[in-house]
Amino acid sequence: MELKNKEILMVLSHCDDEIICGWPIFQDKNIKKKIIIASSDLNNSNRIWCSHRKFIFQKICNQFNIQNWCLDYNSEFSLNLKSRNSLEKNLISLIKGIKFDYIFTHNYYGEYGHPDHIFLFKLMQKYYLNKTIISDIYYKILNNRFQNNCI
């Protein structure tokens, strides 16, 4: 799929996923991109060690003129029904106001099985099935293992 001159909306779970999972898109100057991060951990007393990564994410995006949003949900939002419902409502509302050609998000396996990643994959599939591009990190390894019943 040719992404040159396409507008890609990256919808990812945590600050750093844009680099870890989305590097091929993030670093490509020929791809117009915007990024939404679901979890900042800004107010998460259990993860105070990473509570300011939102500001680093925003600074990096601003340096590269990448429009960005970082929602203030806590990590492991997928494990809390109230958080899941709130995130779904707020995220889809936000996305509806953004112009894009494709959404890039986590893959079916959540790259390495992270429940927040899997939740966002399923959410993007629910609303934007025909416009979704997924991360291929670990996909081939995990897919082969699933097919061979090794996991």
Coordinates of N, CA and C in Angstrom, one line a residue:
M1 N 0.8 -1.2 0.0 CA 0.0 0.0 0.0 C 0.9 1.2 0.0
E2 N 0.6 2.1 -0.9 CA 1.4 3.4 -1.0 C 0.8 4.4 0.0
L3 N 1.6 4.9 0.9 CA 1.1 5.9 1.9 C 1.7 7.3 1.6
K4 N 2.5 7.4 0.6 CA 3.1 8.7 0.3 C 1.9 9.7 0.0
N5 N 2.0 10.9 0.6 CA 1.0 11.9 0.5 C -0.4 11.6 1.0
K6 N -0.5 10.5 1.8 CA -1.7 10.1 2.5 C -1.7 10.7 3.9
E7 N -2.9 11.0 4.4 CA -3.0 11.4 5.8 C -3.3 10.3 6.7
I8 N -2.4 9.9 7.6 CA -2.5 8.8 8.5 C -2.8 9.3 9.9
L9 N -3.8 8.8 10.5 CA -4.1 9.1 11.9 C -3.6 7.9 12.7
M10 N -2.6 8.1 13.5 CA -2.1 7.1 14.3 C -2.9 7.1 15.6
V11 N -3.5 6.0 16.0 CA -4.3 5.9 17.2 C -3.6 4.8 18.0
L12 N -3.0 5.2 19.1 CA -2.2 4.2 19.9 C -2.4 4.4 21.3
S13 N -2.1 3.4 22.1 CA -2.4 3.3 23.5 C -1.6 4.2 24.4
H14 N -0.3 4.2 24.3 CA 0.6 4.8 25.3 C 1.7 5.7 24.6
C15 N 2.1 6.7 25.3 CA 3.2 7.5 24.9 C 4.4 6.5 24.8
D16 N 5.0 6.4 23.7 CA 6.2 5.6 23.2 C 5.7 4.6 22.2
D17 N 4.4 4.3 22.1 CA 3.9 3.4 21.1 C 4.1 4.0 19.7
E18 N 4.1 5.3 19.5 CA 4.3 5.9 18.2 C 5.7 5.6 17.7
I19 N 6.6 5.4 18.6 CA 8.0 5.0 18.2 C 8.1 3.5 18.1
I20 N 7.7 2.8 19.1 CA 7.9 1.3 19.2 C 7.0 0.6 18.1
C21 N 5.8 1.0 18.0 CA 4.9 0.3 17.0 C 4.8 1.0 15.7
G22 N 4.9 2.4 15.8 CA 4.6 3.2 14.6 C 5.8 3.8 13.9
W23 N 7.0 3.3 14.2 CA 8.2 3.9 13.6 C 8.2 4.1 12.1
P24 N 7.8 3.0 11.4 CA 7.8 3.2 9.9 C 7.0 4.4 9.4
I25 N 5.9 4.7 10.1 CA 5.1 5.9 9.7 C 5.6 7.1 10.4
F26 N 5.9 7.0 11.6 CA 6.4 8.2 12.4 C 7.6 8.9 11.8
Q27 N 8.6 8.1 11.3 CA 9.8 8.7 10.8 C 9.8 9.1 9.3
D28 N 8.7 8.7 8.6 CA 8.6 8.9 7.2 C 8.1 10.3 6.9
K29 N 9.0 11.2 6.4 CA 8.6 12.6 6.1 C 7.6 12.7 5.0
N30 N 7.4 11.7 4.2 CA 6.5 11.7 3.0 C 5.1 11.3 3.4
I31 N 4.9 10.9 4.7 CA 3.6 10.5 5.1 C 3.1 11.6 6.1
K32 N 2.0 12.2 5.7 CA 1.3 13.2 6.6 C 0.7 12.5 7.8
K33 N 1.0 12.8 9.0 CA 0.5 12.1 10.1 C 0.0 13.0 11.2
K34 N -0.9 12.4 12.0 CA -1.5 13.0 13.2 C -1.5 11.8 14.2
I35 N -1.4 12.1 15.5 CA -1.3 11.1 16.4 C -2.2 11.3 17.6
I36 N -3.0 10.3 18.0 CA -3.8 10.3 19.2 C -3.2 9.2 20.1
I37 N -2.9 9.6 21.3 CA -2.5 8.6 22.3 C -3.6 8.6 23.4
A38 N -4.0 7.4 23.8 CA -5.1 7.2 24.7 C -4.7 7.4 26.2
S39 N -3.5 7.0 26.5 CA -3.1 7.0 27.9 C -1.9 7.8 28.2
S40 N -2.0 8.8 29.1 CA -0.8 9.6 29.5 C -0.3 9.2 30.8
D41 N -1.1 8.6 31.7 CA -0.7 8.3 33.1 C -0.4 9.5 33.9
L42 N -0.9 10.7 33.4 CA -0.6 11.9 34.1 C -1.1 11.9 35.5
N43 N -2.3 11.3 35.8 CA -2.9 11.3 37.1 C -2.9 9.9 37.7
N44 N -2.0 9.0 37.3 CA -2.0 7.7 37.7 C -1.0 7.5 38.9
S45 N -1.5 7.4 40.1 CA -0.6 7.3 41.2 C 0.2 6.0 41.3
N46 N -0.3 5.0 40.5 CA 0.5 3.7 40.5 C 1.6 3.8 39.5
R47 N 1.6 4.8 38.6 CA 2.7 4.9 37.6 C 3.3 6.3 37.6
I48 N 3.5 6.9 38.7 CA 4.0 8.2 38.8 C 5.4 8.4 38.1
W49 N 6.1 7.3 38.0 CA 7.4 7.3 37.3 C 7.3 7.7 35.8
C50 N 6.1 7.6 35.3 CA 6.0 7.9 33.8 C 4.9 9.0 33.6
S51 N 4.5 9.7 34.7 CA 3.4 10.6 34.6 C 3.6 11.8 33.7
H52 N 4.9 12.1 33.4 CA 5.1 13.3 32.5 C 5.5 12.9 31.1
R53 N 5.4 11.7 30.7 CA 5.8 11.3 29.4 C 4.9 12.0 28.3
K54 N 3.7 12.4 28.7 CA 2.8 13.1 27.8 C 3.5 14.3 27.3
F55 N 4.2 15.1 28.1 CA 4.8 16.3 27.7 C 6.0 16.1 26.8
I56 N 6.7 15.0 27.0 CA 7.8 14.6 26.1 C 7.2 14.3 24.7
F57 N 6.2 13.5 24.7 CA 5.5 13.1 23.5 C 5.1 14.3 22.7
Q58 N 4.4 15.3 23.4 CA 3.9 16.5 22.8 C 5.1 17.3 22.2
K59 N 6.2 17.4 23.0 CA 7.3 18.2 22.5 C 7.9 17.6 21.3
I60 N 8.1 16.3 21.2 CA 8.6 15.7 20.0 C 7.7 15.9 18.8
C61 N 6.4 15.7 19.0 CA 5.5 15.9 17.9 C 5.5 17.3 17.4
N62 N 5.6 18.3 18.4 CA 5.6 19.7 18.0 C 6.9 20.0 17.2
Q63 N 8.0 19.4 17.6 CA 9.3 19.6 16.9 C 9.2 19.2 15.4
F64 N 8.4 18.2 15.2 CA 8.2 17.6 13.8 C 6.9 18.1 13.2
N65 N 6.3 19.1 13.8 CA 5.0 19.6 13.2 C 4.0 18.5 13.0
I66 N 3.8 17.6 14.0 CA 2.8 16.6 13.9 C 1.7 16.9 14.9
Q67 N 0.5 17.1 14.3 CA -0.6 17.4 15.2 C -0.9 16.2 16.1
N68 N -1.1 16.5 17.4 CA -1.2 15.4 18.3 C -2.2 15.7 19.4
W69 N -2.7 14.6 20.0 CA -3.6 14.6 21.1 C -3.2 13.5 22.1
C70 N -3.2 13.8 23.4 CA -2.8 12.8 24.3 C -3.9 12.8 25.4
L71 N -4.7 11.8 25.4 CA -5.8 11.7 26.4 C -5.3 11.3 27.8
D72 N -5.9 11.6 28.8 CA -5.4 11.4 30.1 C -6.0 10.2 30.8
Y73 N -6.1 9.1 30.1 CA -6.6 7.8 30.7 C -5.3 7.2 31.3
N74 N -5.6 6.4 32.3 CA -4.5 5.6 32.9 C -4.2 4.4 32.1
S75 N -2.9 3.9 32.1 CA -2.6 2.6 31.5 C -3.5 1.5 32.1
E76 N -3.7 0.5 31.3 CA -4.6 -0.6 31.7 C -6.0 -0.1 31.7
F77 N -6.3 0.9 30.9 CA -7.7 1.4 30.7 C -8.6 0.3 30.2
S78 N -8.1 -0.6 29.5 CA -8.9 -1.7 28.9 C -9.4 -2.7 30.0
L79 N -8.9 -2.7 31.1 CA -9.3 -3.6 32.2 C -10.4 -3.0 33.1
N80 N -10.8 -1.8 32.8 CA -11.8 -1.1 33.6 C -13.0 -0.7 32.7
L81 N -14.2 -1.3 33.0 CA -15.3 -1.1 32.1 C -15.7 0.4 32.0
K82 N -15.6 1.1 33.1 CA -15.9 2.6 33.0 C -14.9 3.3 32.1
S83 N -13.7 3.0 32.3 CA -12.6 3.6 31.4 C -12.8 3.3 30.0
R84 N -13.1 2.0 29.7 CA -13.3 1.5 28.3 C -14.4 2.3 27.7
N85 N -15.6 2.4 28.4 CA -16.7 3.1 27.8 C -16.5 4.5 27.6
S86 N -15.8 5.2 28.5 CA -15.5 6.6 28.4 C -14.5 6.8 27.3
L87 N -13.5 6.0 27.2 CA -12.5 6.2 26.1 C -13.2 6.0 24.8
E88 N -14.0 5.0 24.6 CA -14.6 4.7 23.4 C -15.4 6.0 22.9
K89 N -16.2 6.5 23.8 CA -17.1 7.6 23.5 C -16.2 8.9 23.1
N90 N -15.2 9.2 24.0 CA -14.4 10.3 23.7 C -13.5 10.2 22.5
L91 N -12.9 9.0 22.4 CA -12.0 8.8 21.2 C -12.7 8.9 19.9
I92 N -13.8 8.2 19.8 CA -14.5 8.2 18.5 C -15.1 9.6 18.2
S93 N -15.5 10.3 19.2 CA -15.9 11.7 19.0 C -14.8 12.6 18.5
L94 N -13.6 12.4 19.1 CA -12.4 13.1 18.7 C -12.0 12.8 17.2
I95 N -12.0 11.5 16.9 CA -11.7 11.1 15.6 C -12.6 11.6 14.5
K96 N -13.9 11.7 14.8 CA -14.9 12.2 13.8 C -14.6 13.6 13.4
G97 N -13.8 14.4 14.2 CA -13.5 15.7 13.8 C -12.1 15.9 13.1
I98 N -11.5 14.8 12.8 CA -10.2 14.8 12.2 C -10.2 14.2 10.8
K99 N -9.6 14.9 9.9 CA -9.5 14.5 8.5 C -8.3 13.5 8.3
F100 N -8.6 12.3 7.7 CA -7.5 11.4 7.5 C -7.9 10.4 6.4
D101 N -6.9 9.7 5.8 CA -7.2 8.7 4.8 C -7.2 7.3 5.5
Y102 N -6.3 7.1 6.4 CA -6.2 5.8 7.0 C -5.9 6.0 8.5
I103 N -6.3 5.0 9.3 CA -5.9 4.9 10.7 C -4.8 3.8 10.9
F104 N -3.8 4.2 11.6 CA -2.8 3.2 11.9 C -2.9 2.9 13.4
T105 N -3.0 1.6 13.7 CA -3.2 1.2 15.1 C -2.4 -0.1 15.4
H106 N -2.6 -0.5 16.6 CA -2.0 -1.8 17.1 C -2.6 -3.0 16.3
N107 N -1.9 -4.1 16.3 CA -2.4 -5.3 15.6 C -3.3 -6.1 16.5
Y108 N -3.8 -7.2 15.9 CA -4.8 -8.1 16.6 C -4.2 -8.7 17.9
Y109 N -2.9 -8.9 17.9 CA -2.2 -9.5 19.0 C -1.7 -8.5 20.1
G110 N -1.9 -7.2 19.8 CA -1.5 -6.2 20.7 C 0.1 -6.1 20.7
E111 N 0.7 -6.4 19.6 CA 2.1 -6.6 19.4 C 2.7 -7.7 20.3
Y112 N 2.6 -7.5 21.6 CA 3.1 -8.5 22.6 C 2.1 -8.9 23.6
G113 N 0.8 -8.7 23.2 CA -0.3 -9.2 24.1 C -0.8 -8.1 25.0
H114 N -0.5 -6.9 24.9 CA -0.9 -5.9 25.8 C -2.4 -5.6 25.7
P115 N -3.2 -5.7 26.8 CA -4.7 -5.6 26.6 C -5.1 -4.2 26.1
D116 N -4.4 -3.2 26.5 CA -4.8 -1.9 26.0 C -4.6 -1.8 24.4
H117 N -3.6 -2.4 23.9 CA -3.3 -2.4 22.5 C -4.4 -3.2 21.8
I118 N -4.7 -4.4 22.3 CA -5.8 -5.2 21.7 C -7.1 -4.5 21.8
F119 N -7.4 -3.8 22.9 CA -8.7 -3.1 22.9 C -8.8 -2.0 21.8
L120 N -7.7 -1.2 21.6 CA -7.7 -0.2 20.6 C -7.8 -0.8 19.2
F121 N -7.1 -1.9 19.0 CA -7.3 -2.6 17.7 C -8.7 -2.9 17.4
K122 N -9.4 -3.5 18.4 CA -10.8 -3.9 18.2 C -11.7 -2.7 18.1
L123 N -11.4 -1.7 18.8 CA -12.2 -0.5 18.7 C -12.1 0.2 17.3
M124 N -10.9 0.2 16.8 CA -10.7 0.8 15.4 C -11.3 -0.1 14.4
Q125 N -11.3 -1.4 14.6 CA -11.9 -2.3 13.6 C -13.4 -2.1 13.7
K126 N -14.0 -1.9 14.8 CA -15.4 -1.7 15.0 C -15.9 -0.5 14.2
Y127 N -15.2 0.6 14.3 CA -15.7 1.9 13.7 C -15.0 2.2 12.3
Y128 N -13.8 1.7 12.1 CA -13.1 2.1 10.9 C -12.4 0.9 10.2
L129 N -13.2 -0.2 10.1 CA -12.6 -1.4 9.5 C -12.0 -1.2 8.2
N130 N -12.6 -0.5 7.3 CA -12.0 -0.4 5.9 C -10.9 0.7 5.8
K131 N -10.6 1.4 6.9 CA -9.6 2.5 6.8 C -8.5 2.2 7.8
T132 N -8.4 0.9 8.3 CA -7.4 0.6 9.3 C -6.2 -0.1 8.8
I133 N -5.0 0.4 9.2 CA -3.7 -0.2 8.9 C -3.2 -0.7 10.2
I134 N -2.6 -1.9 10.3 CA -2.2 -2.3 11.6 C -0.6 -2.5 11.7
S135 N -0.1 -2.4 12.9 CA 1.3 -2.6 13.1 C 1.6 -4.1 12.8
D136 N 2.7 -4.3 12.2 CA 3.1 -5.7 11.9 C 4.2 -6.2 12.8
I137 N 4.5 -5.5 13.9 CA 5.5 -5.9 14.8 C 5.0 -7.2 15.5
Y138 N 5.8 -8.2 15.5 CA 5.6 -9.5 16.1 C 4.4 -10.3 15.4
Y139 N 3.7 -9.7 14.6 CA 2.6 -10.3 14.0 C 3.0 -11.6 13.3
K140 N 4.0 -11.6 12.5 CA 4.5 -12.8 11.7 C 4.9 -13.9 12.7
I141 N 5.7 -13.5 13.7 CA 6.2 -14.5 14.7 C 5.0 -15.1 15.4
L142 N 4.1 -14.3 15.9 CA 2.9 -14.8 16.7 C 2.0 -15.6 15.8
N143 N 1.8 -15.1 14.6 CA 0.9 -15.8 13.7 C 1.4 -17.2 13.4
N144 N 2.7 -17.3 13.2 CA 3.2 -18.6 12.9 C 3.1 -19.5 14.1
R145 N 3.3 -19.0 15.3 CA 3.1 -19.8 16.5 C 1.7 -20.2 16.8
F146 N 0.7 -19.3 16.5 CA -0.7 -19.6 16.7 C -1.1 -20.7 15.7
Q147 N -0.6 -20.6 14.4 CA -0.9 -21.6 13.4 C -0.3 -23.0 13.8
N148 N 0.8 -23.0 14.4 CA 1.5 -24.2 14.8 C 1.1 -24.7 16.2
N149 N 0.2 -23.9 16.9 CA -0.3 -24.2 18.2 C 0.9 -24.3 19.2
C150 N 1.9 -23.4 19.0 CA 3.0 -23.3 19.9 C 2.8 -22.4 21.1
I151 N 1.8 -21.6 21.1 CA 1.5 -20.7 22.2 C 0.4 -21.3 23.0

